[in-house]
PDB file of C-alpha atoms in Angstrom:
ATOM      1  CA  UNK A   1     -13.203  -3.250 -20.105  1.00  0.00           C
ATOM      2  CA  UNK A   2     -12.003  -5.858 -22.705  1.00  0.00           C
ATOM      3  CA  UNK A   3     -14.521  -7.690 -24.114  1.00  0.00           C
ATOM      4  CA  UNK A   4     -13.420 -10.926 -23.274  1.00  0.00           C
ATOM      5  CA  UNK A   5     -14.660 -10.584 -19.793  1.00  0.00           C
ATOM      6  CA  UNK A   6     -17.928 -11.615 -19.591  1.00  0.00           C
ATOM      7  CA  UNK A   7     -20.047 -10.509 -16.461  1.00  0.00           C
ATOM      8  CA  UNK A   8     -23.689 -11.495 -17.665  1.00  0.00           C
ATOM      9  CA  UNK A   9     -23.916 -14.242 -15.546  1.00  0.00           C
ATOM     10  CA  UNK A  10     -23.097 -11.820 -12.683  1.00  0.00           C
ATOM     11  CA  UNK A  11     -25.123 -10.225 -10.001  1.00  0.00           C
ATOM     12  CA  UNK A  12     -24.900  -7.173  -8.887  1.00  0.00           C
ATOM     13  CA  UNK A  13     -24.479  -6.056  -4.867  1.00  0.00           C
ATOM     14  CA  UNK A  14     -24.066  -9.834  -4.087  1.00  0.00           C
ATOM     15  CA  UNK A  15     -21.499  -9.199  -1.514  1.00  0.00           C
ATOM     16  CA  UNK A  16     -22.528  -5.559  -0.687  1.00  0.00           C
ATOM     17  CA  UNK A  17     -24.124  -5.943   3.190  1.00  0.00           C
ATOM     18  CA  UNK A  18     -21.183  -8.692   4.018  1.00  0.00           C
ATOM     19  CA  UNK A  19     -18.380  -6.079   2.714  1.00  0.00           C
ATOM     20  CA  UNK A  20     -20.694  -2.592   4.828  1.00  0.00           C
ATOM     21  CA  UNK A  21     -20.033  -4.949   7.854  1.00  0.00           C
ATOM     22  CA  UNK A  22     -16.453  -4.544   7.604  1.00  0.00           C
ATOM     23  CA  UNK A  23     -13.821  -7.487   6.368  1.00  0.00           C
ATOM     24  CA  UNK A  24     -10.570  -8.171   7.697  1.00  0.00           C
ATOM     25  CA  UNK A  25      -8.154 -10.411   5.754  1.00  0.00           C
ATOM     26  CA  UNK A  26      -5.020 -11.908   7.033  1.00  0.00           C
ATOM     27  CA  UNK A  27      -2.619 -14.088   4.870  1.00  0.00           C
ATOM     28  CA  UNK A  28      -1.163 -16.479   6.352  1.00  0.00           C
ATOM     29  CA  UNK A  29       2.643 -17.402   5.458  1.00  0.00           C
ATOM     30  CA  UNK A  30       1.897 -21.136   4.157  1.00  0.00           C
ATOM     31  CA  UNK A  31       4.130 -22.450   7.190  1.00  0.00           C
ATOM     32  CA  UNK A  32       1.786 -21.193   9.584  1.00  0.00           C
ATOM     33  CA  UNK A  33      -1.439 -21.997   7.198  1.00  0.00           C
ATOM     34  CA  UNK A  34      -0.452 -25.856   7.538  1.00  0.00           C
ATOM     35  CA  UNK A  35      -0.429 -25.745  11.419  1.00  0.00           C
ATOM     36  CA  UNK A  36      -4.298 -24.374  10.702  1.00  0.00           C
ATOM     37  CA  UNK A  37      -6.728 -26.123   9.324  1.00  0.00           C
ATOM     38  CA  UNK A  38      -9.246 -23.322   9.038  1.00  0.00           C
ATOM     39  CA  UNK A  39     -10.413 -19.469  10.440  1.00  0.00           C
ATOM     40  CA  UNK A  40     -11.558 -21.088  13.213  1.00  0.00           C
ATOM     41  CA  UNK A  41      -8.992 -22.861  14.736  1.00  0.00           C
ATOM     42  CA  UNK A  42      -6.223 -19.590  14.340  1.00  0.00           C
ATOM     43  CA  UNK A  43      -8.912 -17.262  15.833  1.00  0.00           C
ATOM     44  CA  UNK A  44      -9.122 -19.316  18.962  1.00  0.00           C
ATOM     45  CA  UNK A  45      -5.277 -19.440  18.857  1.00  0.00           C
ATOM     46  CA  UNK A  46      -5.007 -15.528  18.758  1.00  0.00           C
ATOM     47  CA  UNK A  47      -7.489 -15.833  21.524  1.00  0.00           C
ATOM     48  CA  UNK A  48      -5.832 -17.715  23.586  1.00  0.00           C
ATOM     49  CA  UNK A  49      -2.527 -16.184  22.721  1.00  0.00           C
ATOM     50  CA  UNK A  50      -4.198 -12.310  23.847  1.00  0.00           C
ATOM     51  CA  UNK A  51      -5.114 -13.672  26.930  1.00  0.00           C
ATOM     52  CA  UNK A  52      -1.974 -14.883  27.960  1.00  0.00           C
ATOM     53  CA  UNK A  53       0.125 -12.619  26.616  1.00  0.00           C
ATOM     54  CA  UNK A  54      -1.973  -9.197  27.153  1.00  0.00           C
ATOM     55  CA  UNK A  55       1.324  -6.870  26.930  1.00  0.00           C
ATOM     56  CA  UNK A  56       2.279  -8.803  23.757  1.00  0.00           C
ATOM     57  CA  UNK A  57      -0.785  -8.123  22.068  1.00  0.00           C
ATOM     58  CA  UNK A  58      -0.397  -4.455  23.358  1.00  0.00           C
ATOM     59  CA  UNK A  59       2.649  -3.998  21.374  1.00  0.00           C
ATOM     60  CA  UNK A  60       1.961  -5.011  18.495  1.00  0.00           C
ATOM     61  CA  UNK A  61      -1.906  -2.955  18.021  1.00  0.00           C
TER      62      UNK A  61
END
């Protein structure tokens, strides 16, 4: 580790019983990020979308 990093101010595990739940990241292409304004609003889109579209959804698990 080069010693310009500094970690002092750090604190260990901080994230630790978020990350044992499991994450999940998506990135968004930034056309579709600007039609969303936040996690929210695209997972009730993908909701929506699954319910309609069951087979789609199907295809592409």
């Amino acid at each position: 580790m080069r010693d310009v990093y500094d970690f002092s101010g750090g604190e260990r595990g901080k994230h630790y019983q978020a990350y044992r739940k499991g994450t999940n990241i998506v990135l968004l292409d930034p056309d579709v990020a600007a039609i969303f304004k936040d996690s929210a609003t695209v997972n009730l889109a993908l909701r929506k979308l699954a319910a309609v579209e069951p087979d789609f959804v199907d295809s592409i698990r």
